[in-house]
Coordinates of C-alpha atoms and ligand atoms in Angstrom, one line a residue:
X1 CA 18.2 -6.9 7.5
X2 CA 15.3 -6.5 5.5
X3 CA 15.0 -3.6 2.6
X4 CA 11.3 -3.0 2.9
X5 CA 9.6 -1.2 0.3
X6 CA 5.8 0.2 0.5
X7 CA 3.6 3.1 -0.7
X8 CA 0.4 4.7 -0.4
X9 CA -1.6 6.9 -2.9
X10 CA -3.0 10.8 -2.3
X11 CA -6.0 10.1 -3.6
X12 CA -8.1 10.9 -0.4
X13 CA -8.9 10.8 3.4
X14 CA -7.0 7.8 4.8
X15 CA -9.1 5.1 6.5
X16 CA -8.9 2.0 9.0
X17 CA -8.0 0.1 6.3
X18 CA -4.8 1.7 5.2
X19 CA -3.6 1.4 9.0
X20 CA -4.2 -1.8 10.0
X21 CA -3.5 -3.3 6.2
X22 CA -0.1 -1.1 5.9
X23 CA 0.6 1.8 7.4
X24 CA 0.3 -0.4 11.0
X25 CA 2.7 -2.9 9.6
X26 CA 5.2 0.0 8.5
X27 CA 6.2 1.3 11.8
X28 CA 6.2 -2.7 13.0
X29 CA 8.8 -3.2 9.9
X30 CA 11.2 -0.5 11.2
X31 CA 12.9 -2.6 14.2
X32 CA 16.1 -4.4 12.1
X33 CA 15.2 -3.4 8.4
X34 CA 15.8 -0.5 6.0
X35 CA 12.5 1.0 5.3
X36 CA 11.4 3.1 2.1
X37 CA 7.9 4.3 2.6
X38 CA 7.1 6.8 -0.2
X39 CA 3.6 8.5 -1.0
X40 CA 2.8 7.4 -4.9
X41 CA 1.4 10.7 -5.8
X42 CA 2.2 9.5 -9.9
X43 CA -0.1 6.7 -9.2
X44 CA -3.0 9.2 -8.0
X45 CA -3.0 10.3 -11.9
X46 CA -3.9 6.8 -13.0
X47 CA -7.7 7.3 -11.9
X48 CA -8.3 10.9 -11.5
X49 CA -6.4 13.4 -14.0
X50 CA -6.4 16.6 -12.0
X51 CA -6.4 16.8 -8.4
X52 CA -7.2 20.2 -6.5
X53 CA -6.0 19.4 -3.6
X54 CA -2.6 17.2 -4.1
X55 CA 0.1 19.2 -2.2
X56 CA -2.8 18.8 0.9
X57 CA -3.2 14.9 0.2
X58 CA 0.6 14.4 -0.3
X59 CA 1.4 16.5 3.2
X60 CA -1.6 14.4 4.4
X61 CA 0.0 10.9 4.0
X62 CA 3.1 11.9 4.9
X63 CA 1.6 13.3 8.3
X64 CA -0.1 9.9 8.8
X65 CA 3.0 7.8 8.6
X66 CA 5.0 10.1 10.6
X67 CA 1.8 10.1 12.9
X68 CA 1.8 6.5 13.2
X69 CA 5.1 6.5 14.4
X70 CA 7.7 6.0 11.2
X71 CA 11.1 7.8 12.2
X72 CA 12.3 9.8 8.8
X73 CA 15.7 10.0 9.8
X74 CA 16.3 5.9 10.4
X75 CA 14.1 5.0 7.3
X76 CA 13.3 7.6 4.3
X77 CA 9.6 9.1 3.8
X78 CA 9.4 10.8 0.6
X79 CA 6.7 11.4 -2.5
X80 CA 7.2 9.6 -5.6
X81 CA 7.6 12.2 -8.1
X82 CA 10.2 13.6 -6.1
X83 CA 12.3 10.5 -7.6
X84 CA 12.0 10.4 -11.9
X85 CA 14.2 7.2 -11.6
X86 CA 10.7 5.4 -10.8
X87 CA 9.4 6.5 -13.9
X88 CA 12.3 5.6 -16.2
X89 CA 12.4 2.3 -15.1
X90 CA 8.4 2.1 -15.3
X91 CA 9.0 2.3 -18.9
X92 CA 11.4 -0.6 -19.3
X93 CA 8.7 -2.9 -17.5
X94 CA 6.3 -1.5 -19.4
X95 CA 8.5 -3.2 -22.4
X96 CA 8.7 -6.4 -20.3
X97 CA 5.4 -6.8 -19.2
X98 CA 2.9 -8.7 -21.5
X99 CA -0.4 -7.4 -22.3
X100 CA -1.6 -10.7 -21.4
X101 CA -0.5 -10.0 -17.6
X102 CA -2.0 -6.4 -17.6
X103 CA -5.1 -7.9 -19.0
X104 CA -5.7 -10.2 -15.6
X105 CA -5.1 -7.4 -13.3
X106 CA -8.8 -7.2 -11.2
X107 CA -7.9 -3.8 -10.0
X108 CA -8.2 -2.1 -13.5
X109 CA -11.2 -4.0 -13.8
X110 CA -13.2 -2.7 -10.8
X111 CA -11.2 0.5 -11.4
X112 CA -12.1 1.4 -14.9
X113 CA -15.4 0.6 -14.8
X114 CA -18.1 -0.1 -17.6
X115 CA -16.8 2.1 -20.4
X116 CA -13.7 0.9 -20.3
X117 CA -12.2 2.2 -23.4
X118 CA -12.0 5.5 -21.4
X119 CA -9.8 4.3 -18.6
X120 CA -6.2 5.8 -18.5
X121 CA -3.5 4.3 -20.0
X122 CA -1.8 4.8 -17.2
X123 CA -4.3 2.6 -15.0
X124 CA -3.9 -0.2 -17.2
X125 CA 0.1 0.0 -16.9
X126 CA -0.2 1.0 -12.9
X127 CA 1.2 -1.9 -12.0
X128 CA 4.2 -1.6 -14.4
X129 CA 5.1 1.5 -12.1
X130 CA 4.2 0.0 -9.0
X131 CA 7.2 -2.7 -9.9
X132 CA 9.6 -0.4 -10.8
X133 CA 8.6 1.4 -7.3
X134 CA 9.9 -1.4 -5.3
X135 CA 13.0 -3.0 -8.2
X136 CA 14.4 1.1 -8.4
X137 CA 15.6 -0.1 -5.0
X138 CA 16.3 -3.3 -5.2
X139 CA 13.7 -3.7 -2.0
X140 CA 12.7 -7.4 -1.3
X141 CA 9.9 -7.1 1.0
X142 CA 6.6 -4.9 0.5
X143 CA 4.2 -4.9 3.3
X144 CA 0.3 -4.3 1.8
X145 CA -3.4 -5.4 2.0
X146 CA -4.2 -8.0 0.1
X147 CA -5.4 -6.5 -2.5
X148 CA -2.7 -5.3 -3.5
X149 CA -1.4 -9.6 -4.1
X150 CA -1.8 -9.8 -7.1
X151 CA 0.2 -6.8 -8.5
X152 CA 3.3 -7.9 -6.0
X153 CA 2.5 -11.5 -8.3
X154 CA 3.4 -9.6 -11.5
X155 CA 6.1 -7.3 -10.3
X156 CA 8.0 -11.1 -9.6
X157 CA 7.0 -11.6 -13.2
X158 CA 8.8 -8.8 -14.6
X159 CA 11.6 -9.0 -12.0
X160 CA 11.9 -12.5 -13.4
X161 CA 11.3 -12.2 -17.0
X162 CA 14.0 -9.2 -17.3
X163 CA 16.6 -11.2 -15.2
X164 CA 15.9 -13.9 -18.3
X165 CA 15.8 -11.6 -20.8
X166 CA 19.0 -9.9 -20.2
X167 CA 20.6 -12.5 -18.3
X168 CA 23.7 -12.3 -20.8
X169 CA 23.9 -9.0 -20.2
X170 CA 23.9 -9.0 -16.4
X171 CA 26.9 -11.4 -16.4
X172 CA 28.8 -9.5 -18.2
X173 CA 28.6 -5.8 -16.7
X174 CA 28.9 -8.2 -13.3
X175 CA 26.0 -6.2 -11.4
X176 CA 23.8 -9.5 -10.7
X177 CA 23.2 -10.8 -7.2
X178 CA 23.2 -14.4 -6.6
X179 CA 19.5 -15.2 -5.5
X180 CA 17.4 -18.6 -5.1
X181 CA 14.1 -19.2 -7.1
X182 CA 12.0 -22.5 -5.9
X183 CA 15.9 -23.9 -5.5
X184 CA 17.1 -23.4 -8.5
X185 CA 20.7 -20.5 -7.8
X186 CA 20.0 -17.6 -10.4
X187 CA 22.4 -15.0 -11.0
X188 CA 19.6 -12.3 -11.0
X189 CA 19.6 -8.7 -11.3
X190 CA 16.6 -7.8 -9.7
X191 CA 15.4 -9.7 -6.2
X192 CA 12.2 -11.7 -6.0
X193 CA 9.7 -9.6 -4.2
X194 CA 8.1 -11.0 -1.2
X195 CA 4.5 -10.0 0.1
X196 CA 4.2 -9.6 3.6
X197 CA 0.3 -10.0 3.6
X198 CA -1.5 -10.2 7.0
X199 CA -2.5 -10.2 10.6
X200 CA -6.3 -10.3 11.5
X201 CA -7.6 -7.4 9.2
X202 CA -5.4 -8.0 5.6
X203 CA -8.7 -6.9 3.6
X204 CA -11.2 -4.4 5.7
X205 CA -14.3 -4.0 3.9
X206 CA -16.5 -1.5 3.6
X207 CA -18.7 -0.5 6.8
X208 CA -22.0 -0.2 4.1
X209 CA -21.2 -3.8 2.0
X210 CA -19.2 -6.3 3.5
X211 CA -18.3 -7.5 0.4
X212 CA -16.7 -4.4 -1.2
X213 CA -13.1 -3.4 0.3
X214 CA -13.0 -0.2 2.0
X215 CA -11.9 2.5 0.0
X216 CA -10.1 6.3 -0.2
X217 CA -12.3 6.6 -3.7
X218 CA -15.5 4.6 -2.6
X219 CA -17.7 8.0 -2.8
X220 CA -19.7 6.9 0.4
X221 CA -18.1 8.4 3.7
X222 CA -19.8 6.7 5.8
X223 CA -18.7 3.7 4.3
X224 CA -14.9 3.8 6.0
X225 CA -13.6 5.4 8.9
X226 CA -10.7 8.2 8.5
X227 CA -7.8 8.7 10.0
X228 CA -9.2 12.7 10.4
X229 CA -12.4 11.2 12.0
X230 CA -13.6 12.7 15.3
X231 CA -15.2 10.5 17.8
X232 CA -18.6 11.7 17.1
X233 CA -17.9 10.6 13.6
X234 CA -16.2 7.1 14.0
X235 CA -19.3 6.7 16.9
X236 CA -22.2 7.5 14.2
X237 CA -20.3 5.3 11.6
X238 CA -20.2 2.4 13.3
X239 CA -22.9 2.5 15.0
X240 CA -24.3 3.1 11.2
X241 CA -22.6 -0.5 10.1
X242 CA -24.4 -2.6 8.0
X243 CA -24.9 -5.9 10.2
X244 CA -27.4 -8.7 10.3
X245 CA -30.2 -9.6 12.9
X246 CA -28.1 -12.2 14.4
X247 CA -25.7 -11.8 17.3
X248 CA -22.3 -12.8 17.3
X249 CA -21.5 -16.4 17.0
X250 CA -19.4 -17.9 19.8
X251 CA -16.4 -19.3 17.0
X252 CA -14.8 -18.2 14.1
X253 CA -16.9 -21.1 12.0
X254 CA -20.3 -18.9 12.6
X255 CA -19.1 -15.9 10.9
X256 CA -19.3 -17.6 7.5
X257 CA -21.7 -16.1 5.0
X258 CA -21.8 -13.4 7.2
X259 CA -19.3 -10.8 5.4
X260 CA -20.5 -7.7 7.5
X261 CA -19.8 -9.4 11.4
X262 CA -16.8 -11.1 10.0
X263 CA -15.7 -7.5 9.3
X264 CA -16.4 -5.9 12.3
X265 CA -15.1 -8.6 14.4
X266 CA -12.0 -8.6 12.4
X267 CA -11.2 -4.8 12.5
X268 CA -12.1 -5.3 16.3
X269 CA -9.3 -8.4 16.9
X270 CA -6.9 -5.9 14.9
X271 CA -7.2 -3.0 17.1
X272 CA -6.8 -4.6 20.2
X273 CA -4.2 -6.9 18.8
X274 CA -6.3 -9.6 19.0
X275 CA -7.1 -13.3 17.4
X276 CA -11.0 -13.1 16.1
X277 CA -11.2 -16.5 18.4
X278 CA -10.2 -14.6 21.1
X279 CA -12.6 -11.3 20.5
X280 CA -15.4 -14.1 19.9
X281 CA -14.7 -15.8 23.3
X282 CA -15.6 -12.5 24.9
X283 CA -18.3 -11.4 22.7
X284 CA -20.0 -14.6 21.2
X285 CA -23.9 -14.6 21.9
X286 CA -23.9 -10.6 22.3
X287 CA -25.8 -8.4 20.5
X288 CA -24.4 -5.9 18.0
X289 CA -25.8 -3.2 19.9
X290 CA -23.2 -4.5 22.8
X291 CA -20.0 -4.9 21.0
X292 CA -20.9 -1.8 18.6
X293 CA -19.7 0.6 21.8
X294 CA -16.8 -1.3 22.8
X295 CA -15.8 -1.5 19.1
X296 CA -16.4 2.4 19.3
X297 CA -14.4 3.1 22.1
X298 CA -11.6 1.0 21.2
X299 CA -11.3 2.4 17.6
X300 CA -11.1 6.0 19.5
X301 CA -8.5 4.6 22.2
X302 CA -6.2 3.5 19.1
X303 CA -6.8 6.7 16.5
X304 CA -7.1 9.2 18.3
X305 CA -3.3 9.9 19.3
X306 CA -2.7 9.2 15.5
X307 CA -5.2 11.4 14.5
X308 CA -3.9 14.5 17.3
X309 CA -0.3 14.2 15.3
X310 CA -1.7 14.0 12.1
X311 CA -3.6 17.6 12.6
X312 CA -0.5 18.5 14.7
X313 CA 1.8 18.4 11.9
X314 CA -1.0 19.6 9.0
X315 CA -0.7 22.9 10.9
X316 CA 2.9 23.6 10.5
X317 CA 3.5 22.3 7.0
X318 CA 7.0 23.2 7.0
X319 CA 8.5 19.9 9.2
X320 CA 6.4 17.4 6.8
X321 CA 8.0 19.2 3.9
X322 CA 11.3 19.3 5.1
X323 CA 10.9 15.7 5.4
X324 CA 9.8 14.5 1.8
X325 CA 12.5 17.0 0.5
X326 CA 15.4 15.3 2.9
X327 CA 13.5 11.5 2.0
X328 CA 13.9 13.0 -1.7
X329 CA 17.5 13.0 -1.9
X330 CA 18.0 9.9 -0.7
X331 CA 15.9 8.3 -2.5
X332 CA 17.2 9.6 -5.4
X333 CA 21.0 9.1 -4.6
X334 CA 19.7 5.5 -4.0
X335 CA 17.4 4.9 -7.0
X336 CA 19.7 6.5 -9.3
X337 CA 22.6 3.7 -8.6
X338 CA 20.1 1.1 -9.7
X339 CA 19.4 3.1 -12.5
X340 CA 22.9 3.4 -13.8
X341 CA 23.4 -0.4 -13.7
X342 CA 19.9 -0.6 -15.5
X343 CA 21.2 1.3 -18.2
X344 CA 23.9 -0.4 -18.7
X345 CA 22.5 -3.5 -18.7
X346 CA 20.2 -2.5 -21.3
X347 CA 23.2 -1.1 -23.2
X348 CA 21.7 2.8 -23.4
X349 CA 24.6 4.8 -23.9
X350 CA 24.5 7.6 -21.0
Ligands
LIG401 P1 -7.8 3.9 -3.7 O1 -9.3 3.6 -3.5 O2 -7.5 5.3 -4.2 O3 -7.1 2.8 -4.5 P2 -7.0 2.7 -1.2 O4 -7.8 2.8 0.0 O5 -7.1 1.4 -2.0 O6 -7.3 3.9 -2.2 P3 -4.1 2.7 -1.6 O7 -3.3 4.0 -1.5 O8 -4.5 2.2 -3.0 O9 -5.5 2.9 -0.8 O10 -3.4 1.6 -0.8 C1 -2.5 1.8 0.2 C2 -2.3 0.6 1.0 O11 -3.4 0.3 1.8 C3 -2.0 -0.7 0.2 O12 -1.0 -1.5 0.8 C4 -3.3 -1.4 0.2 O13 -3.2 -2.8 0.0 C5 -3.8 -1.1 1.6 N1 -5.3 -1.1 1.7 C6 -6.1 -0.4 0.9 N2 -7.4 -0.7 1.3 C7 -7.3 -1.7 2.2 C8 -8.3 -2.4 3.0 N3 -9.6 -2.1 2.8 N4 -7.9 -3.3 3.9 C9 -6.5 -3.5 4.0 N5 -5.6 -2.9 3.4 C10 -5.9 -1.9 2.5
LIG402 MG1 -6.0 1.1 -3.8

């Protein structure tokens, strides 16, 4: 048994990408693992100060995993905040972590923009919090798109370097686990974090620029496809899609250099569960304006139950927020014997 750990900010409307990347890949986690999945509403600060709409977003995501199919009362659903152990221990790996690290991090990067003396300091140190998301619980395996790899990279970093750090300390309170790293037996306190990265659509790009990610924040609508979407709307987008002149090639090799139909054929083998081989043996030598409509109708066939839920329980707010309060509790019950053992570890007095 697995303990599975992921998240998802309110920061926006959620698209295609969020499904098939995570939220997909939650509900396939549940079968024989203990599941966290917790909306990282303190991480929708690190961009974007003030939010008028964050109850809304928060309820939102929650509705979209429970939508999706994420039972509540086998696995716990819950909004970060509700938890201030994350925080606390966001602040020791912000003690561990190097600058160095934080200064590779691409997501701050393409997040802070030009001027980036007026980022947050809280987007810089994101990933510090999105470490002590998953260590608070101990959780071993994180399911996410890929780009979230690289921060998964550094929360092993700080798991590692804190296990070194205080590795005198850990023996002695007798809270370490035994774990393996490369083959080398470590008595660790915190686990090594896997990624669980993949299936067909890992990175789904945006419908306007094949070479940009889609996004919640990328300004352009038109340039994802929402979870909210009605048919009309995921019909005009991609029929919209950016493509090229060509038709589809008849093997995976011919979609090189070609970011756009490599995207729509991978969001297509996703959907219907598909390798992009096999969508390209039914497709290869059509023209976009044939497998634009059956694209269409199967993204409608697999959203729109989804979608139904999701307004079902926007409605009737009070199920969704008895929920996150119940997922609350224990998550904090559970967080909050980490953090004890953190503590003393440490040596705070408490
Ligand atoms: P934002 O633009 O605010 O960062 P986002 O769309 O990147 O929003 P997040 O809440 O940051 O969404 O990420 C939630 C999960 O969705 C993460 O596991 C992330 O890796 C995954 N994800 C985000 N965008 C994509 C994408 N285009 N393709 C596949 N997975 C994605
Ligand atoms: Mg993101």
């Amino acid at each position: 048994k697995k303990l599975v750990f992921s998240g998802v900010q309110p920061t926006g409307n959620l698209h295609l990408g969020n499904y098939l990347g995570a939220i997909r890949r939650f509900v396939a986690l549940q079968e024989g693992n203990d599941c966290i999945y917790c909306v990282v509403d303190m991480h929708a600060l690190t961009a974007q100060l003030v939010h008028d709409d964050m109850p809304s977003q928060t309820r939102s995501i929650a509705a979209a995993f429970i939508a999706a199919g994420i039972d509540p009362e086998k696995h716990i659903v819950f909004n970060q905040s509700a938890v201030p152990q994350h925080a606390e221990l966001a602040w020791i790996f912000n003690c561990v972590a190097r600058i160095g690290w934080m200064n590779r991090m691409t997501q701050f990067k393409d997040k802070a923009g030009k001027d980036r003396e007026q980022a947050s300091l809280g987007l810089y140190a994101y990933p510090s919090l999105m470490a002590a998301d998953i260590l608070v619980y101990r959780a071993t395996h994180v399911p996410v798109g890929e780009d979230q790899k690289q921060h998964l990279e550094l929360a092993r970093d700080i798991a590692m370097k804190f296990n070194l750090d205080y590795a005198e300390h850990i023996s002695k309170t007798g809270y370490g686990v035994d774990i393996t790293v490369g083959d080398e037996p470590v008595h660790a306190y915190f686990p090594m974090v896997e990624p669980l990265i993949g299936g067909p659509a890992p990175r789904v790009m945006s419908l306007r620029d094949g070479t940009k990610k889609m996004s919640k924040s990328d300004p352009s609508d038109l340039s994802r496809i929402n979870l909210m979407d009605d048919e009309e709307a995921i019909s005009k987008k991609i029929r919209k899609a950016k493509t090229d002149p060509d038709g589809l090639p008849s093997d995976v090799d011919g979609l090189h250099g070609r970011p756009e139909a490599d995207n729509l054929v991978a969001i297509y083998a996703a959907l219907a569960d598909k390798s992009k081989a096999a969508v390209l043996a039914e497709f290869g030598g059509q023209q976009f304006s044939v497998f634009k409509p059956a694209l269409v109708d199967l993204a409608i066939h697999v959203l729109a139950p989804i979608t139904g839920e999701m307004r079902r329980l926007m409605d009737d707010t009070s199920h969704i927020d008895a929920i996150l309060r119940k997922g609350g509790e224990r998550a904090r019950e559970r967080a909050e014997v980490t953090m004890k053992q953190v503590r003393d570890v440490i040596g705070f007095l408490y």
